[in-house]
mmCIF file of C-alpha atoms in Angstrom:
data_model
loop_
_atom_site.group_PDB
_atom_site.id
_atom_site.type_symbol
_atom_site.label_atom_id
_atom_site.label_comp_id
_atom_site.label_asym_id
_atom_site.label_seq_id
_atom_site.Cartn_x
_atom_site.Cartn_y
_atom_site.Cartn_z
ATOM 1 C CA MET A 1 121.784 83.270 89.142
ATOM 2 C CA ILE A 2 118.161 84.012 88.273
ATOM 3 C CA ASP A 3 117.687 86.845 85.805
ATOM 4 C CA SER A 4 115.331 89.304 87.485
ATOM 5 C CA PRO A 5 114.126 92.885 86.872
ATOM 6 C CA ILE A 6 113.993 93.404 90.635
ATOM 7 C CA THR A 7 116.527 95.694 92.277
ATOM 8 C CA LEU A 8 117.327 95.868 95.974
ATOM 9 C CA THR A 9 114.800 98.656 96.509
ATOM 10 C CA PRO A 10 111.621 99.559 94.630
ATOM 11 C CA GLN A 11 112.155 102.318 92.094
ATOM 12 C CA TYR A 12 109.696 105.139 91.589
ATOM 13 C CA ASP A 13 110.162 108.025 89.198
ATOM 14 C CA ARG A 14 107.217 110.223 88.259
ATOM 15 C CA VAL A 15 103.856 109.298 89.736
ATOM 16 C CA ILE A 16 100.365 110.745 89.345
ATOM 17 C CA VAL A 17 98.192 110.429 92.460
ATOM 18 C CA THR A 18 94.522 111.353 92.237
ATOM 19 C CA GLY A 19 92.712 112.151 95.459
ATOM 20 C CA GLY A 20 96.073 113.310 96.797
ATOM 21 C CA GLY A 21 94.574 115.999 98.996
ATOM 22 C CA SER A 22 93.343 113.704 101.767
ATOM 23 C CA GLY A 23 93.083 110.184 103.123
ATOM 24 C CA ILE A 24 94.779 107.247 101.471
ATOM 25 C CA GLY A 25 95.788 109.297 98.433
ATOM 26 C CA ARG A 26 97.660 111.791 100.575
ATOM 27 C CA SER A 27 99.394 109.063 102.603
ATOM 28 C CA VAL A 28 100.554 107.266 99.462
ATOM 29 C CA ALA A 29 101.677 110.520 97.830
ATOM 30 C CA LEU A 30 103.827 111.385 100.840
ATOM 31 C CA ALA A 31 105.302 107.878 100.962
ATOM 32 C CA LEU A 32 106.194 108.068 97.275
ATOM 33 C CA ALA A 33 107.783 111.493 97.738
ATOM 34 C CA ALA A 34 109.830 110.072 100.604
ATOM 35 C CA THR A 35 111.408 107.607 98.153
ATOM 36 C CA GLY A 36 112.539 110.507 95.962
ATOM 37 C CA ALA A 37 109.752 110.388 93.388
ATOM 38 C CA HIS A 38 108.254 113.409 91.682
ATOM 39 C CA VAL A 39 104.598 113.128 92.653
ATOM 40 C CA TYR A 40 101.806 115.018 90.902
ATOM 41 C CA VAL A 41 98.893 115.216 93.340
ATOM 42 C CA LEU A 42 95.515 115.813 91.684
ATOM 43 C CA GLY A 43 92.272 116.868 93.289
ATOM 44 C CA ARG A 44 89.437 119.370 93.037
ATOM 45 C CA ARG A 45 90.413 121.476 96.071
ATOM 46 C CA MET A 46 93.764 123.220 95.768
ATOM 47 C CA PRO A 47 94.024 124.113 99.495
ATOM 48 C CA ARG A 48 93.984 120.402 100.335
ATOM 49 C CA LEU A 49 96.637 119.668 97.739
ATOM 50 C CA GLU A 50 98.765 122.493 99.091
ATOM 51 C CA LYS A 51 98.465 120.935 102.543
ATOM 52 C CA THR A 52 99.893 117.725 101.093
ATOM 53 C CA VAL A 53 102.786 119.736 99.682
ATOM 54 C CA GLU A 54 103.327 121.329 103.096
ATOM 55 C CA LEU A 55 103.351 117.946 104.824
ATOM 56 C CA GLY A 56 105.909 116.772 102.277
ATOM 57 C CA THR A 57 108.381 119.530 103.048
ATOM 58 C CA GLY A 58 111.841 118.063 103.552
ATOM 59 C CA LEU A 59 111.147 114.763 101.805
ATOM 60 C CA ASN A 60 113.563 113.498 99.145
ATOM 61 C CA GLY A 61 111.154 113.939 96.265
ATOM 62 C CA GLU A 62 109.004 116.707 94.830
ATOM 63 C CA ILE A 63 105.241 117.167 95.099
ATOM 64 C CA THR A 64 103.426 119.190 92.450
ATOM 65 C CA PRO A 65 99.769 120.068 93.156
ATOM 66 C CA ILE A 66 97.378 120.316 90.201
ATOM 67 C CA ALA A 67 93.679 121.116 90.452
ATOM 68 C CA CYS A 68 91.719 118.577 88.421
ATOM 69 C CA ASP A 69 88.053 117.631 88.232
ATOM 70 C CA ILE A 70 88.216 114.020 87.040
ATOM 71 C CA ARG A 71 84.516 114.077 86.182
ATOM 72 C CA ARG A 72 85.348 116.177 83.112
ATOM 73 C CA ALA A 73 87.331 114.399 80.408
ATOM 74 C CA GLU A 74 88.553 117.620 78.807
ATOM 75 C CA ILE A 75 90.070 118.816 82.077
ATOM 76 C CA VAL A 76 91.762 115.448 82.656
ATOM 77 C CA ASP A 77 93.223 115.684 79.157
ATOM 78 C CA GLU A 78 94.528 119.202 79.816
ATOM 79 C CA VAL A 79 96.154 118.145 83.083
ATOM 80 C CA PHE A 80 97.831 115.068 81.614
ATOM 81 C CA THR A 81 99.058 117.106 78.645
ATOM 82 C CA ARG A 82 100.637 119.525 81.119
ATOM 83 C CA ILE A 83 102.324 116.689 83.006
ATOM 84 C CA GLU A 84 103.585 115.116 79.797
ATOM 85 C CA ALA A 85 105.149 118.423 78.811
ATOM 86 C CA ASP A 86 107.542 118.090 81.781
ATOM 87 C CA ASP A 87 109.298 114.907 80.722
ATOM 88 C CA GLY A 88 106.851 112.728 78.811
ATOM 89 C CA PRO A 89 104.068 110.556 80.248
ATOM 90 C CA ALA A 90 104.309 109.639 83.929
ATOM 91 C CA PRO A 91 104.961 105.877 84.089
ATOM 92 C CA LEU A 92 103.058 105.360 87.351
ATOM 93 C CA LEU A 93 99.484 106.143 88.379
ATOM 94 C CA TYR A 94 97.758 105.786 91.746
ATOM 95 C CA HIS A 95 94.048 106.502 91.393
ATOM 96 C CA SER A 96 92.220 106.957 94.693
ATOM 97 C CA ALA A 97 89.733 109.745 93.953
ATOM 98 C CA ALA A 98 86.098 108.758 94.522
ATOM 99 C CA ALA A 99 82.832 109.853 96.100
ATOM 100 C CA ALA A 100 80.612 108.112 98.635
ATOM 101 C CA TYR A 101 77.933 108.727 101.226
ATOM 102 C CA ALA A 102 75.780 106.427 103.315
ATOM 103 C CA ALA A 103 72.165 105.923 102.199
ATOM 104 C CA LEU A 104 69.717 103.071 101.878
ATOM 105 C CA ALA A 105 68.939 102.116 98.298
ATOM 106 C CA GLU A 106 65.365 103.397 98.527
ATOM 107 C CA ASP A 107 66.671 106.798 99.559
ATOM 108 C CA ILE A 108 69.217 107.159 96.753
ATOM 109 C CA THR A 109 67.914 109.493 94.074
ATOM 110 C CA PRO A 110 68.875 109.185 90.411
ATOM 111 C CA ALA A 111 70.858 112.402 90.816
ATOM 112 C CA GLY A 112 72.639 111.024 93.884
ATOM 113 C CA PHE A 113 73.431 107.760 92.135
ATOM 114 C CA PHE A 114 74.837 109.591 89.118
ATOM 115 C CA LYS A 115 76.911 111.879 91.347
ATOM 116 C CA VAL A 116 78.702 108.928 92.921
ATOM 117 C CA VAL A 117 79.071 106.925 89.706
ATOM 118 C CA ASN A 118 80.274 109.994 87.819
ATOM 119 C CA ALA A 119 83.066 110.671 90.308
ATOM 120 C CA SER A 120 83.970 107.085 91.167
ATOM 121 C CA LEU A 121 83.542 105.098 87.946
ATOM 122 C CA ILE A 122 83.358 107.510 85.018
ATOM 123 C CA GLY A 123 86.096 109.625 86.601
ATOM 124 C CA ALA A 124 88.249 106.518 86.963
ATOM 125 C CA PHE A 125 87.814 105.787 83.262
ATOM 126 C CA HIS A 126 88.781 109.352 82.329
ATOM 127 C CA VAL A 127 91.989 109.156 84.370
ATOM 128 C CA ILE A 128 93.109 105.593 83.614
ATOM 129 C CA HIS A 129 92.236 105.808 79.922
ATOM 130 C CA ARG A 130 94.067 109.124 79.426
ATOM 131 C CA TRP A 131 97.118 107.888 81.342
ATOM 132 C CA GLY A 132 97.276 104.582 79.475
ATOM 133 C CA THR A 133 96.756 105.962 75.993
ATOM 134 C CA GLY A 134 99.487 108.508 76.631
ATOM 135 C CA LEU A 135 101.933 105.716 77.420
ATOM 136 C CA ILE A 136 100.798 103.634 74.451
ATOM 137 C CA ALA A 137 101.304 106.568 72.082
ATOM 138 C CA ALA A 138 104.808 107.089 73.457
ATOM 139 C CA GLY A 139 105.651 103.368 73.358
ATOM 140 C CA LEU A 140 106.340 103.257 77.110
ATOM 141 C CA PRO A 141 105.470 100.715 79.832
ATOM 142 C CA GLY A 142 103.786 101.660 83.080
ATOM 143 C CA ALA A 143 101.931 100.535 86.182
ATOM 144 C CA ALA A 144 98.689 101.739 87.727
ATOM 145 C CA VAL A 145 96.786 101.011 90.920
ATOM 146 C CA ALA A 146 93.115 101.898 91.363
ATOM 147 C CA VAL A 147 91.682 101.997 94.877
ATOM 148 C CA THR A 148 88.384 100.112 95.060
ATOM 149 C CA SER A 149 86.946 98.305 98.090
ATOM 150 C CA ALA A 150 87.324 94.980 99.850
ATOM 151 C CA LEU A 151 83.525 94.747 99.632
ATOM 152 C CA ALA A 152 83.293 95.490 95.901
ATOM 153 C CA SER A 153 82.172 91.919 95.186
ATOM 154 C CA ARG A 154 79.890 91.583 98.222
ATOM 155 C CA GLU A 155 76.584 92.942 99.418
ATOM 156 C CA THR A 156 77.042 96.402 100.889
ATOM 157 C CA PRO A 157 73.875 97.800 102.483
ATOM 158 C CA GLY A 158 73.989 101.552 102.728
ATOM 159 C CA ILE A 159 76.382 102.214 99.865
ATOM 160 C CA ALA A 160 74.810 100.534 96.825
ATOM 161 C CA HIS A 161 75.857 103.416 94.573
ATOM 162 C CA SER A 162 79.472 103.276 95.738
ATOM 163 C CA SER A 163 79.497 99.470 95.558
ATOM 164 C CA ALA A 164 78.317 99.564 91.953
ATOM 165 C CA SER A 165 81.044 102.067 91.109
ATOM 166 C CA LYS A 166 83.846 100.120 92.782
ATOM 167 C CA ALA A 167 82.765 96.856 91.161
ATOM 168 C CA GLY A 168 82.759 98.689 87.833
ATOM 169 C CA VAL A 169 86.288 99.968 88.397
ATOM 170 C CA GLU A 170 87.492 96.442 89.114
ATOM 171 C CA GLY A 171 85.890 95.243 85.882
ATOM 172 C CA LEU A 172 87.564 98.107 84.047
ATOM 173 C CA ILE A 173 90.943 97.174 85.526
ATOM 174 C CA ARG A 174 90.605 93.503 84.585
ATOM 175 C CA SER A 175 89.628 94.276 80.992
ATOM 176 C CA MET A 176 92.218 96.994 80.429
ATOM 177 C CA SER A 177 94.995 94.904 81.978
ATOM 178 C CA ARG A 178 94.210 92.084 79.544
ATOM 179 C CA GLU A 179 94.291 94.456 76.578
ATOM 180 C CA TRP A 180 97.268 96.575 77.598
ATOM 181 C CA GLY A 181 99.597 93.848 78.808
ATOM 182 C CA ARG A 182 101.064 93.674 75.316
ATOM 183 C CA TYR A 183 102.258 97.256 75.762
ATOM 184 C CA GLY A 184 104.007 96.476 79.042
ATOM 185 C CA ILE A 185 101.335 98.280 81.036
ATOM 186 C CA ARG A 186 100.194 96.715 84.318
ATOM 187 C CA LEU A 187 96.932 97.628 86.051
ATOM 188 C CA ASN A 188 95.782 96.357 89.425
ATOM 189 C CA ALA A 189 93.095 97.201 91.951
ATOM 190 C CA LEU A 190 93.605 97.570 95.671
ATOM 191 C CA GLY A 191 90.605 96.996 97.924
ATOM 192 C CA PRO A 192 90.813 98.549 101.388
ATOM 193 C CA GLY A 193 88.638 97.203 104.161
ATOM 194 C CA PRO A 194 87.679 99.416 107.098
ATOM 195 C CA PHE A 195 90.136 102.292 106.896
ATOM 196 C CA PRO A 196 88.483 105.358 108.473
ATOM 197 C CA SER A 197 89.745 108.510 106.797
ATOM 198 C CA GLU A 198 88.490 111.894 105.741
ATOM 199 C CA GLY A 199 85.620 111.312 103.340
ATOM 200 C CA THR A 200 84.709 107.833 104.616
ATOM 201 C CA ASN A 201 84.266 108.369 108.353
ATOM 202 C CA ASP A 202 80.484 108.533 108.011
ATOM 203 C CA LEU A 203 80.551 104.957 106.692
ATOM 204 C CA TRP A 204 82.368 103.558 109.741
ATOM 205 C CA GLU A 205 81.883 105.836 112.745
ATOM 206 C CA HIS A 206 78.562 104.475 114.050
ATOM 207 C CA ASP A 207 79.068 102.510 117.306
ATOM 208 C CA SER A 208 77.048 99.475 116.184
ATOM 209 C CA ILE A 209 79.023 99.283 112.927
ATOM 210 C CA ARG A 210 82.292 99.595 114.854
ATOM 211 C CA ASN A 211 81.265 96.776 117.197
ATOM 212 C CA ARG A 212 80.180 94.577 114.297
ATOM 213 C CA MET A 213 83.492 95.262 112.552
ATOM 214 C CA GLU A 214 85.401 94.110 115.628
ATOM 215 C CA ARG A 215 83.472 90.838 115.588
ATOM 216 C CA THR A 216 83.692 90.426 111.814
ATOM 217 C CA THR A 217 87.240 91.374 110.858
ATOM 218 C CA ALA A 218 89.759 88.653 111.629
ATOM 219 C CA LEU A 219 92.202 91.136 113.165
ATOM 220 C CA GLY A 220 89.415 92.765 115.161
ATOM 221 C CA ARG A 221 90.236 96.362 114.396
ATOM 222 C CA TYR A 222 90.275 99.111 111.824
ATOM 223 C CA GLY A 223 93.270 99.461 109.549
ATOM 224 C CA THR A 224 95.424 102.562 109.521
ATOM 225 C CA GLU A 225 96.326 104.565 106.454
ATOM 226 C CA ALA A 226 99.969 103.624 107.021
ATOM 227 C CA GLU A 227 99.028 99.952 106.631
ATOM 228 C CA ILE A 228 97.766 100.486 103.105
ATOM 229 C CA VAL A 229 100.852 102.382 101.950
ATOM 230 C CA GLY A 230 103.062 99.282 101.768
ATOM 231 C CA PRO A 231 100.734 97.222 99.538
ATOM 232 C CA SER A 232 100.162 100.310 97.385
ATOM 233 C CA LEU A 233 103.857 100.922 96.782
ATOM 234 C CA PHE A 234 104.426 97.214 96.206
ATOM 235 C CA LEU A 235 101.923 97.062 93.336
ATOM 236 C CA LEU A 236 103.557 100.101 91.721
ATOM 237 C CA SER A 237 107.073 98.729 92.154
ATOM 238 C CA LYS A 238 109.259 96.386 90.144
ATOM 239 C CA TYR A 239 108.666 93.790 92.842
ATOM 240 C CA ALA A 240 105.214 93.385 91.265
ATOM 241 C CA ALA A 241 106.531 93.246 87.696
ATOM 242 C CA TYR A 242 104.629 90.001 86.969
ATOM 243 C CA ILE A 243 101.346 90.982 88.610
ATOM 244 C CA THR A 244 98.515 92.494 86.592
ATOM 245 C CA GLY A 245 94.738 92.383 86.545
ATOM 246 C CA VAL A 246 94.336 91.453 90.208
ATOM 247 C CA SER A 247 92.397 92.970 93.092
ATOM 248 C CA LEU A 248 94.456 92.872 96.279
ATOM 249 C CA GLN A 249 92.240 93.080 99.349
ATOM 250 C CA VAL A 250 93.813 94.840 102.330
ATOM 251 C CA ASP A 251 91.048 94.272 104.832
ATOM 252 C CA GLY A 252 92.315 92.644 108.013
ATOM 253 C CA GLY A 253 90.457 89.472 107.057
ATOM 254 C CA LEU A 254 87.047 91.105 106.584
ATOM 255 C CA ARG A 255 86.467 88.964 103.476
ATOM 256 C CA LEU A 256 86.638 85.826 105.653
ATOM 257 C CA ALA A 257 83.419 86.704 107.458
ATOM 258 C CA SER A 258 80.036 85.264 106.544
ATOM 259 C CA TYR A 259 78.313 88.646 106.878
ATOM 260 C CA THR A 260 79.177 92.250 106.191
ATOM 261 C CA VAL A 261 79.975 95.069 108.563
ATOM 262 C CA HIS A 262 76.928 97.127 107.624
ATOM 263 C CA SER A 263 73.311 96.106 108.122
ATOM 264 C CA PRO A 264 70.277 97.920 106.665
ATOM 265 C CA GLU A 265 68.964 98.679 110.172
ATOM 266 C CA GLU A 266 72.238 100.254 111.287
ATOM 267 C CA VAL A 267 72.502 102.323 108.135
ATOM 268 C CA ALA A 268 68.926 103.569 108.583
ATOM 269 C CA GLN A 269 69.701 104.587 112.162
ATOM 270 C CA GLN A 270 72.962 106.232 111.156
ATOM 271 C CA THR A 271 71.567 108.234 108.255
ATOM 272 C CA ALA A 272 68.623 109.375 110.383
ATOM 273 C CA THR A 273 71.004 111.025 112.829
ATOM 274 C CA THR A 274 73.386 112.662 110.352
#
């Protein structure tokens, strides 16, 4: 019989989920709570986090909402210190918090570029670094997933600032996974394709972009938030115990196309009407 760390079902214990007040983060948080995990949902807006708690009523696990501005390292440190006071460092992290808005590169201001990079890349460093160093100090293993984009390595007209951030997060994940593997810490990225959700609808809702997506994506449709939950839980689980430093694209085959969903002309038309 093959010696394996895998059990019949994935095991989740205590999980930190950033961006847990909406979209993919909320869906993953609820799925984790359904398995019986204690999920700490982090976000800037407490009412949204409380809505996640409300939606999780009756699930097997527990959801604890914590207001956290990931753009500020000192606040991230305070929040993680609070979580660690419960029962030590949380062994699992799902980082989905980010910022994005549609704009042509010539219309992005330095302030706008910094706003997106600060929330999406620098914020990711604050969270992943604080989580990982907490585990290292305690001598514990762990697993993290950072949500990036299926287009992080491709041209992305209309979201150059977000594209730069997501590509940076993937580079961060690759480098940290190589360094932290010796501590038993796994880090992977998960790149969603077209998954309309709160906070990203303005990137996908334009009719011409929708039509182009249907021609471009192999499956010919948008994904649903439920369809990203499974891959997310897999990467956090013991089923993925030998996977680290990868970027798993969950995109309906979008990467197989020779051109991207967005075009500069469509973005210009979209941003002119919003």
